[in-house]
XYZ file of C-alpha atoms in Angstrom:
608
model
C -39.738 -25.057 55.821
C -42.438 -22.599 56.740
C -41.768 -19.455 58.679
C -45.346 -19.399 59.939
C -44.878 -22.769 61.651
C -41.243 -22.729 62.597
C -40.996 -19.037 63.480
C -44.496 -18.323 64.746
C -43.175 -16.216 67.621
C -40.412 -14.341 65.693
C -42.419 -11.569 64.132
C -39.989 -8.813 65.080
C -36.925 -10.784 63.976
C -38.505 -11.622 60.628
C -39.393 -7.978 60.081
C -35.787 -6.986 60.810
C -34.413 -9.794 58.600
C -36.458 -8.795 55.547
C -35.370 -5.189 56.061
C -31.710 -6.201 56.099
C -32.248 -8.356 53.002
C -33.588 -5.423 50.990
C -30.689 -3.294 52.234
C -28.299 -5.986 50.955
C -30.071 -5.883 47.587
C -29.490 -2.130 47.497
C -25.872 -2.719 48.436
C -25.391 -5.134 45.533
C -27.089 -2.677 43.205
C -24.715 0.091 44.294
C -21.804 -2.300 43.730
C -22.874 -2.991 40.141
C -23.532 0.709 39.571
C -20.058 1.661 40.767
C -18.586 -1.112 38.662
C -20.326 0.354 35.605
C -18.808 3.718 36.433
C -15.366 2.124 36.754
C -15.798 0.281 33.438
C -16.815 3.509 31.703
C -13.944 5.396 33.298
C -11.538 2.611 32.312
C -12.827 2.617 28.726
C -12.668 6.407 28.577
C -9.093 6.469 29.836
C -8.127 3.735 27.376
C -9.648 5.720 24.512
C -7.872 8.864 25.706
C -4.630 6.896 25.882
C -5.139 5.579 22.351
C -5.922 9.078 21.100
C -2.865 10.583 22.762
C -0.560 8.013 21.199
C -2.024 8.115 17.709
C 0.652 9.138 15.184
C 0.751 12.842 14.471
C 0.832 14.134 10.933
C 4.516 14.967 11.258
C 5.204 11.398 12.422
C 3.535 9.635 9.483
C 6.890 8.914 7.824
C 8.083 7.083 10.928
C 5.114 4.716 10.819
C 6.326 2.875 7.733
C 8.447 0.596 9.946
C 6.972 -2.716 11.044
C 7.324 -1.913 14.744
C 5.457 1.372 14.288
C 2.801 -0.304 12.152
C 2.377 -2.964 14.826
C 2.028 -0.265 17.471
C -0.639 1.483 15.398
C -2.501 -1.829 15.013
C -2.169 -2.409 18.751
C -3.704 1.006 19.392
C -6.604 0.155 17.115
C -7.206 -3.153 18.859
C -6.955 -1.434 22.245
C -9.589 1.040 21.113
C -11.856 -1.863 20.175
C -11.105 -3.419 23.563
C -12.167 -0.176 25.254
C -15.373 -0.296 23.230
C -16.138 -3.726 24.630
C -15.662 -2.441 28.177
C -18.200 0.248 27.342
C -20.565 -2.453 26.077
C -20.152 -4.297 29.396
C -20.950 -1.132 31.340
C -23.992 -0.328 29.185
C -25.402 -3.857 29.436
C -24.855 -3.985 33.197
C -26.557 -0.630 33.524
C -29.586 -1.675 31.480
C -29.888 -5.348 32.473
C -28.819 -5.281 36.132
C -28.727 -1.852 37.767
C -32.094 -0.667 36.458
C -33.790 -3.985 37.250
C -32.218 -4.019 40.700
C -33.579 -0.582 41.457
C -37.088 -1.549 40.335
C -36.949 -4.816 42.304
C -35.821 -3.106 45.517
C -38.638 -0.595 45.208
C -41.170 -3.370 44.616
C -39.912 -5.452 47.549
C -40.080 -2.490 49.896
C -43.714 -1.882 49.006
C -44.627 -5.559 49.389
C -42.820 -5.806 52.719
C -44.641 -2.735 53.959
C -47.997 -4.239 53.018
C -47.199 -7.567 54.674
C -45.959 -5.908 57.853
C -49.071 -3.755 57.967
C -51.188 -6.874 57.646
C -49.182 -8.556 60.417
C -49.533 -5.508 62.632
C -53.286 -5.527 62.009
C -53.540 -9.173 63.046
C -51.413 -8.479 66.097
C -53.728 -5.629 66.987
C -56.771 -7.906 66.657
C -55.211 -10.428 69.021
C -54.186 -7.715 71.442
C -57.738 -6.387 71.435
C -59.117 -9.827 72.230
C -56.585 -10.335 75.007
C -57.412 -6.893 76.410
C -61.140 -7.679 76.422
C -60.415 -10.965 78.201
C -58.354 -9.144 80.780
C -61.142 -6.645 81.428
C -63.711 -9.410 81.752
C -61.493 -11.246 84.194
C -60.998 -8.143 86.335
C -64.725 -7.432 86.254
C -65.451 -10.978 87.324
C -62.923 -10.786 90.154
C -64.415 -7.481 91.363
C -67.939 -8.888 91.220
C -66.843 -11.988 93.112
C -65.239 -9.894 95.881
C -68.326 -7.711 96.171
C -70.524 -10.811 96.296
C -68.406 -12.235 99.125
C -68.593 -8.976 101.049
C -72.392 -8.846 100.609
C -72.682 -12.430 101.860
C -70.546 -11.658 104.896
C -72.635 -8.559 105.641
C -75.871 -10.556 105.397
C -74.558 -13.297 107.678
C -73.466 -10.735 110.265
C -76.794 -8.952 110.055
C -78.706 -12.192 110.372
C -76.703 -13.206 113.463
C -77.094 -9.814 115.078
C -80.368 -9.845 117.058
C -80.153 -6.144 117.637
C -80.892 -5.342 113.966
C -84.398 -4.979 112.785
C -86.055 -7.312 110.357
C -86.015 -4.689 107.626
C -82.303 -4.199 107.972
C -81.702 -7.927 107.656
C -83.889 -8.078 104.537
C -81.943 -5.233 103.030
C -78.663 -7.085 103.511
C -80.213 -10.206 102.098
C -81.416 -8.394 98.990
C -77.980 -6.818 98.501
C -76.362 -10.244 98.849
C -78.633 -11.660 96.134
C -77.890 -8.741 93.784
C -74.148 -9.118 94.279
C -74.331 -12.871 93.747
C -76.248 -12.349 90.513
C -73.735 -9.719 89.339
C -70.923 -12.120 90.096
C -72.599 -14.826 88.065
C -73.096 -12.426 85.155
C -69.460 -11.303 85.288
C -68.363 -14.914 85.451
C -70.432 -15.779 82.411
C -69.128 -12.770 80.521
C -65.589 -13.709 81.427
C -66.081 -17.234 80.231
C -67.534 -16.045 76.932
C -64.652 -13.628 76.408
C -62.167 -16.336 77.298
C -63.615 -18.585 74.626
C -63.528 -15.799 72.043
C -59.983 -14.832 72.924
C -58.731 -18.367 72.701
C -60.403 -18.762 69.322
C -58.824 -15.499 68.090
C -55.455 -16.594 69.410
C -55.683 -19.958 67.628
C -56.650 -18.263 64.360
C -53.869 -15.729 64.834
C -51.064 -18.250 65.345
C -52.414 -20.985 63.104
C -53.796 -19.056 60.106
C -53.461 -15.294 59.999
C -49.903 -14.756 61.211
C -48.509 -17.799 59.330
C -50.048 -16.372 56.153
C -48.220 -13.069 56.733
C -44.991 -14.907 57.507
C -45.404 -16.997 54.325
C -45.720 -13.820 52.280
C -42.578 -12.437 53.931
C -40.833 -15.731 53.219
C -41.846 -15.590 49.529
C -40.631 -11.991 49.367
C -37.263 -12.893 50.828
C -36.869 -15.905 48.536
C -37.765 -13.725 45.561
C -35.059 -11.260 46.613
C -32.461 -14.019 46.973
C -33.416 -15.619 43.659
C -33.167 -12.304 41.812
C -29.747 -11.613 43.334
C -28.665 -14.972 41.933
C -30.101 -14.103 38.501
C -28.462 -10.680 38.526
C -25.079 -12.202 39.309
C -25.530 -14.725 36.486
C -26.627 -11.928 34.167
C -23.501 -9.961 35.054
C -21.357 -12.966 34.220
C -23.255 -13.490 30.969
C -22.744 -9.847 29.993
C -19.022 -10.305 30.572
C -18.930 -13.625 28.718
C -20.659 -12.225 25.616
C -17.836 -9.755 24.961
C -15.108 -12.340 25.485
C -15.030 -13.479 21.806
C -14.490 -9.914 20.604
C -11.971 -9.250 23.363
C -10.143 -12.409 22.338
C -10.149 -11.140 18.758
C -8.626 -7.897 19.992
C -5.951 -9.815 21.881
C -5.319 -12.009 18.833
C -4.978 -8.864 16.748
C -2.441 -7.496 19.204
C -0.547 -10.777 19.047
C -0.553 -10.768 15.252
C 0.600 -7.149 15.249
C 3.496 -8.051 17.525
C 4.431 -11.053 15.367
C 4.424 -8.873 12.242
C 7.435 -6.918 13.498
C 10.461 -7.731 11.343
C 13.787 -6.226 12.312
C 15.378 -7.053 8.950
C 12.588 -5.350 7.051
C 12.913 -2.244 9.224
C 16.652 -2.230 8.627
C 16.048 -2.320 4.879
C 13.479 0.480 5.184
C 16.052 2.633 6.985
C 18.430 2.047 4.092
C 15.794 2.910 1.504
C 14.707 5.983 3.403
C 18.048 7.556 4.168
C 20.284 6.276 1.366
C 21.529 9.370 -0.458
C 23.160 7.765 -3.474
C 26.449 9.552 -2.888
C 29.742 7.710 -3.127
C 32.337 7.906 -0.346
C 35.035 10.556 -0.905
C 38.400 9.669 -2.386
C 41.450 9.170 -0.219
C 43.481 12.183 0.773
C 46.510 12.588 -1.427
C 49.962 13.296 -0.192
C 51.259 16.670 -1.256
C 54.929 17.510 -0.849
C 55.714 20.326 1.524
C 57.396 23.443 0.163
C 57.195 25.385 3.402
C 55.369 25.595 6.659
C 52.876 28.247 5.535
C 52.428 26.683 2.138
C 51.853 23.278 3.672
C 49.133 24.528 6.017
C 47.480 26.489 3.234
C 47.613 23.592 0.778
C 46.325 21.110 3.326
C 43.497 23.422 4.296
C 42.598 24.071 0.660
C 42.747 20.378 -0.230
C 40.648 19.336 2.755
C 38.067 21.976 1.965
C 37.824 20.890 -1.655
C 37.647 17.252 -0.614
C 34.726 17.816 1.745
C 33.049 20.035 -0.823
C 33.270 17.266 -3.405
C 31.829 14.807 -0.914
C 28.931 17.072 -0.020
C 28.091 18.253 -3.527
C 25.745 16.393 -5.834
C 24.988 16.733 -9.494
C 21.446 17.889 -10.168
C 20.845 18.741 -13.802
C 23.868 20.812 -14.834
C 24.620 22.477 -11.507
C 26.317 21.592 -8.208
C 24.274 21.847 -5.021
C 25.681 22.058 -1.496
C 24.303 19.590 1.032
C 24.476 19.159 4.755
C 27.161 16.475 4.599
C 27.077 12.720 4.806
C 26.471 12.767 8.547
C 23.138 14.487 7.940
C 21.605 11.156 6.947
C 21.633 10.184 10.618
C 19.737 13.311 11.669
C 16.056 14.092 11.355
C 14.311 13.270 8.130
C 13.616 16.968 7.619
C 17.271 17.475 6.713
C 16.871 15.115 3.768
C 13.570 16.444 2.440
C 12.928 19.309 0.099
C 12.941 22.580 2.017
C 11.977 25.024 -0.689
C 9.418 22.640 -2.237
C 10.928 22.382 -5.746
C 8.824 20.491 -8.233
C 11.720 18.476 -9.639
C 12.962 17.541 -6.134
C 16.419 18.600 -7.229
C 17.234 19.645 -3.668
C 17.054 15.997 -2.500
C 19.786 13.348 -2.633
C 19.674 11.156 -5.755
C 18.021 8.138 -4.154
C 15.460 10.245 -2.295
C 14.748 12.239 -5.432
C 14.209 9.025 -7.387
C 11.696 7.760 -4.811
C 9.803 11.059 -4.844
C 9.672 11.081 -8.639
C 8.499 7.474 -8.762
C 5.710 8.316 -6.345
C 4.730 11.345 -8.427
C 4.695 9.297 -11.650
C 2.498 6.651 -10.043
C 0.141 9.319 -8.700
C -0.193 11.005 -12.091
C -0.620 7.648 -13.819
C -3.477 6.829 -11.470
C -5.102 10.211 -12.081
C -4.869 9.749 -15.852
C -6.452 6.315 -15.538
C -9.310 7.733 -13.482
C -9.989 10.510 -15.985
C -9.822 8.018 -18.873
C -12.339 5.793 -17.119
C -14.620 8.821 -16.739
C -14.207 9.585 -20.438
C -15.073 6.009 -21.398
C -18.214 6.230 -19.296
C -19.151 9.526 -20.922
C -18.530 8.043 -24.388
C -20.780 5.104 -23.545
C -23.424 7.512 -22.293
C -23.107 9.545 -25.483
C -23.525 6.393 -27.585
C -26.618 5.431 -25.599
C -28.079 8.918 -26.078
C -27.353 8.784 -29.806
C -29.012 5.354 -30.044
C -32.051 6.404 -28.040
C -32.491 10.217 -28.013
C -35.423 9.889 -25.625
C -32.963 9.108 -22.845
C -31.034 12.366 -23.244
C -29.269 14.808 -25.518
C -25.807 13.628 -26.661
C -24.575 17.225 -26.675
C -25.046 17.468 -22.915
C -21.996 15.261 -22.366
C -19.908 16.965 -25.035
C -18.752 19.699 -22.655
C -17.786 17.155 -20.026
C -15.840 15.187 -22.627
C -13.958 18.316 -23.637
C -13.125 19.080 -20.021
C -11.890 15.527 -19.474
C -9.829 15.742 -22.661
C -8.146 18.951 -21.538
C -7.536 17.488 -18.105
C -5.952 14.379 -19.603
C -3.662 16.526 -21.776
C -2.475 18.502 -18.752
C -1.953 15.354 -16.711
C -0.043 13.739 -19.581
C 2.179 16.772 -19.889
C 3.005 16.555 -16.209
C 3.472 12.784 -16.514
C 5.954 13.208 -19.388
C 7.809 15.833 -17.404
C 8.183 13.656 -14.320
C 9.045 10.564 -16.374
C 11.894 12.507 -17.975
C 13.024 13.675 -14.542
C 12.839 10.081 -13.333
C 15.000 8.914 -16.242
C 17.492 11.615 -15.318
C 17.395 10.516 -11.671
C 17.918 6.892 -12.713
C 20.982 7.957 -14.669
C 22.365 9.747 -11.623
C 21.826 6.715 -9.385
C 22.679 3.854 -11.733
C 25.274 5.377 -14.107
C 28.423 7.462 -13.544
C 28.083 11.220 -14.139
C 28.260 12.142 -17.813
C 30.073 14.999 -19.402
C 27.795 18.036 -19.798
C 28.022 17.845 -23.598
C 26.988 14.216 -23.570
C 23.961 15.058 -21.413
C 22.853 17.905 -23.621
C 23.160 16.329 -27.078
C 21.745 12.971 -25.979
C 23.797 11.075 -28.589
C 26.078 9.018 -26.366
C 25.402 5.285 -26.856
C 25.946 4.515 -23.176
C 23.339 7.025 -22.134
C 20.800 5.721 -24.616
C 21.243 2.229 -23.316
C 20.845 3.408 -19.725
C 17.724 5.339 -20.544
C 16.210 2.371 -22.307
C 16.804 0.013 -19.400
C 15.609 2.458 -16.811
C 12.544 3.280 -18.856
C 11.659 -0.366 -19.033
C 11.641 -0.569 -15.243
C 9.587 2.599 -15.137
C 7.081 1.159 -17.597
C 6.797 -1.980 -15.521
C 6.043 0.065 -12.404
C 3.383 2.009 -14.273
C 1.863 -0.972 -16.087
C -0.562 -1.632 -13.249
C -2.636 1.336 -14.373
C -4.947 1.409 -17.362
C -2.831 4.214 -18.836
C 0.226 2.042 -19.503
C 0.723 0.918 -23.125
C 3.240 -1.862 -22.593
C 6.917 -2.118 -21.795
C 7.827 0.424 -24.432
C 5.424 3.076 -23.233
C 8.078 4.929 -21.303
C 10.992 4.224 -23.642
C 11.142 7.778 -24.810
C 11.411 9.326 -21.384
C 7.654 9.535 -21.095
C 6.943 10.883 -24.574
C 5.076 7.741 -25.590
C 3.825 6.668 -22.190
C 0.780 8.826 -22.694
C 0.061 7.703 -26.239
C -2.357 4.862 -25.504
C -5.377 6.929 -24.563
C -8.423 8.052 -26.561
C -7.071 11.625 -26.638
C -3.503 11.010 -27.804
C -4.316 11.113 -31.534
C -1.265 8.999 -32.423
C -3.105 5.924 -33.632
C -1.036 3.685 -35.873
C 2.244 5.513 -35.249
C 2.092 4.639 -31.545
C 1.303 0.998 -32.292
C 4.256 0.834 -34.689
C 6.536 2.413 -32.106
C 5.308 -0.100 -29.540
C 6.082 -3.011 -31.893
C 9.548 -1.631 -32.694
C 10.436 -1.305 -29.035
C 9.189 -4.778 -28.225
C 11.549 -6.203 -30.891
C 14.466 -4.576 -29.106
C 15.114 -1.659 -31.464
C 16.674 0.931 -29.162
C 18.869 2.702 -31.769
C 16.080 5.021 -32.958
C 14.916 5.731 -29.436
C 15.805 9.410 -29.226
C 14.504 10.062 -32.728
C 11.140 8.495 -31.879
C 11.011 10.493 -28.673
C 11.459 13.787 -30.524
C 8.922 12.745 -33.141
C 6.348 11.914 -30.451
C 6.815 15.268 -28.781
C 6.415 17.103 -32.085
C 3.326 15.112 -32.928
C 1.759 15.750 -29.505
C 2.518 19.443 -29.880
C 0.784 19.609 -33.256
C -2.150 17.661 -31.879
C -2.547 20.056 -28.959
C -2.760 22.950 -31.396
C -5.482 21.224 -33.438
C -7.483 20.149 -30.408
C -9.726 23.201 -30.285
C -10.606 22.800 -33.985
C -11.838 19.225 -33.825
C -12.415 17.271 -30.616
C -13.913 14.328 -32.403
C -10.482 13.301 -33.780
C -9.459 12.443 -30.231
C -11.936 9.595 -30.221
C -11.549 8.504 -33.874
C -7.897 7.616 -33.227
C -8.557 5.929 -29.913
C -5.918 3.227 -29.374
C -5.691 0.792 -26.537
C -3.662 -2.412 -26.137
C -5.520 -5.707 -26.444
C -7.496 -6.264 -23.268
C -7.331 -9.678 -21.662
C -10.731 -11.437 -21.744
C -12.463 -11.651 -18.381
C -14.727 -14.488 -19.542
C -17.131 -15.398 -22.292
C -20.811 -14.865 -23.016
C -23.586 -16.323 -25.149
C -26.047 -14.152 -27.017
C -29.588 -14.798 -25.860
C -31.094 -12.529 -28.535
C -29.954 -10.996 -31.798
C -28.770 -7.371 -31.648
C -28.203 -4.878 -34.464
C -25.544 -2.179 -34.127
C -26.686 1.439 -34.224
C -24.008 2.480 -36.703
C -22.125 4.838 -34.358
C -19.147 2.516 -34.047
C -19.429 1.912 -30.305
C -21.898 -0.986 -30.512
C -21.476 -4.331 -32.233
C -23.918 -6.620 -34.012
C -24.419 -10.146 -32.728
C -26.499 -13.171 -33.639
C -28.619 -15.252 -31.291
C -26.544 -18.093 -29.815
C -23.203 -16.518 -30.789
C -20.315 -16.902 -28.289
C -18.195 -13.795 -27.613
C -15.292 -12.887 -25.329
C -16.034 -10.469 -22.445
C -13.520 -7.590 -22.178
C -15.308 -5.285 -19.731
C -18.214 -6.077 -17.459
C -21.250 -3.888 -17.033
C -20.281 -0.700 -15.170
C -23.878 0.125 -14.310
C -24.904 1.646 -17.664
C -26.425 -1.558 -19.093
C -23.671 -2.264 -21.670
C -20.923 -4.917 -21.777
C -17.791 -4.701 -23.924
C -17.158 -7.867 -25.978
C -14.871 -9.141 -28.753
C -15.565 -11.529 -31.625
C -12.944 -14.278 -31.396
C -12.077 -14.764 -35.085
C -12.383 -11.230 -36.503
C -11.278 -9.550 -33.233
C -14.073 -7.040 -33.734
C -14.905 -5.206 -30.497
C -17.894 -3.226 -29.316
C -20.659 -2.884 -26.741
C -23.782 -5.044 -26.515
C -26.738 -4.839 -24.089
C -26.018 -6.734 -20.884
C -29.566 -8.110 -20.752
C -29.093 -9.710 -24.200
C -26.261 -12.030 -23.065
C -25.482 -14.720 -20.480
C -22.025 -14.045 -19.026
C -19.595 -16.537 -17.480
C -16.438 -15.088 -15.908
C -13.188 -17.013 -15.529
C -12.387 -18.290 -12.026
C -8.958 -16.683 -12.086
C -10.574 -13.354 -12.903
C -12.551 -13.589 -9.676
C -9.413 -14.497 -7.769
C -7.621 -11.521 -9.274
């Protein structure tokens, strides 16, 4: 299949065909370019759609339901899907459109060169043919002139009236014309040979070579179109795994919707804790006016009792039971009271629980900072070249003050939570019983509710066991380095664990008095906060073996160990180079250099 052989006489058609082929290449390039624009526009509109339907700040409460959470996850996956469409557009732009443009430009230049070469060869052949035609015409003219000269000589020779000189003149002219004819004939024959040779070279070598180059150019164009189409498919195929992940994520989000769970969330969100109103009582009629007045008064009092709620020692008016079906704003605190006393009992309890958990987390964070500072101080005292121990003293004091303030707030909200638990779980008490705090039923209720509170707060490092909140929060803050309670708190913890609830209120008052005295003495001596540091027994995270012997520095924070000794690991290295360990038999605790030990952690600790 050679264009030079099969299409030797189709120069113009081949030139037109290659031109149309390059135009088709441009057409395909424009198609891919417009597709990239559509992909980018599609991705942009998807991202705009996702942005428009993202939950607003005022709608955050609504997105606790499984359907809303699934919709949010669907939006996230759709955003990732849009990102993959952008990747497709970018890869098509870089791998196909740009290469197509460069290829079309290159093919146009090559085609122009090949056509110029073909035109040059055609011009050479045309020149040879033109020379042959001129030689032929010259030969024909010379032959006609030679014939006329011969005829003139024959007439002159037959005419006896002409002189001898005239006959010789005609004879000489005839010879000249005959010689000119022979020369023209020879020149024509030479030119004919040359032209035939040029024509053979033109159709057998030169023009086929040009056609072969045009054929290679066209095949190159077709092959590249094939490669570009395959590259487009490959670009699309590469994003399919991620797109499938997005679709799987959407499917999982849809399957996570649980109508029963949403129903329970509606109950938890809008349940007020009120009890339905009592039945209307029949009142005997004493007269028409009296009946209307009594009925009106009784109905008004009945609705007022249904709408009122006990908060502390006062009655608050609410929007009615039907308000629970209205917007959530009607059930939230409007004036922003700290004790959330303007909320229904159940809603108030949830708010207080959230506040207690938040404060507990903050206390734990500050305590962790204090422990790090104490470790740093011990390191500085051991090796003064690393730093001055007094530089962290100010930070320790600030952390101590911050912990005291947070504990005060924590005690306050724990007491409010105990009060809210009483409102939700127990019938309203007489005001005198609430003020003196001596009613046995109330003490029992407080103890049980405090145990649930302690369990909810036990996930933080601040919690000191199930009895930490038994005094309405008075002892929940006693297990920190700054509490200063020491042995008294441990004894109270042991008493509560054994089920001794009778002295609960007395211990609560004693803890408050002790904390108050300690706050007054804080400015005189900050070191006492750390001397009475108490913390429940930490669960071992693993064990270690001493690689080298280590001598304690005498500050109390480090612990001596012998080479080869096995110890329990309580806290791993937090980045300061020290690990907290415990001696198994004596239960002595302290810090040892991490580089001096080989640590093995329990598998369940990793799982946790």
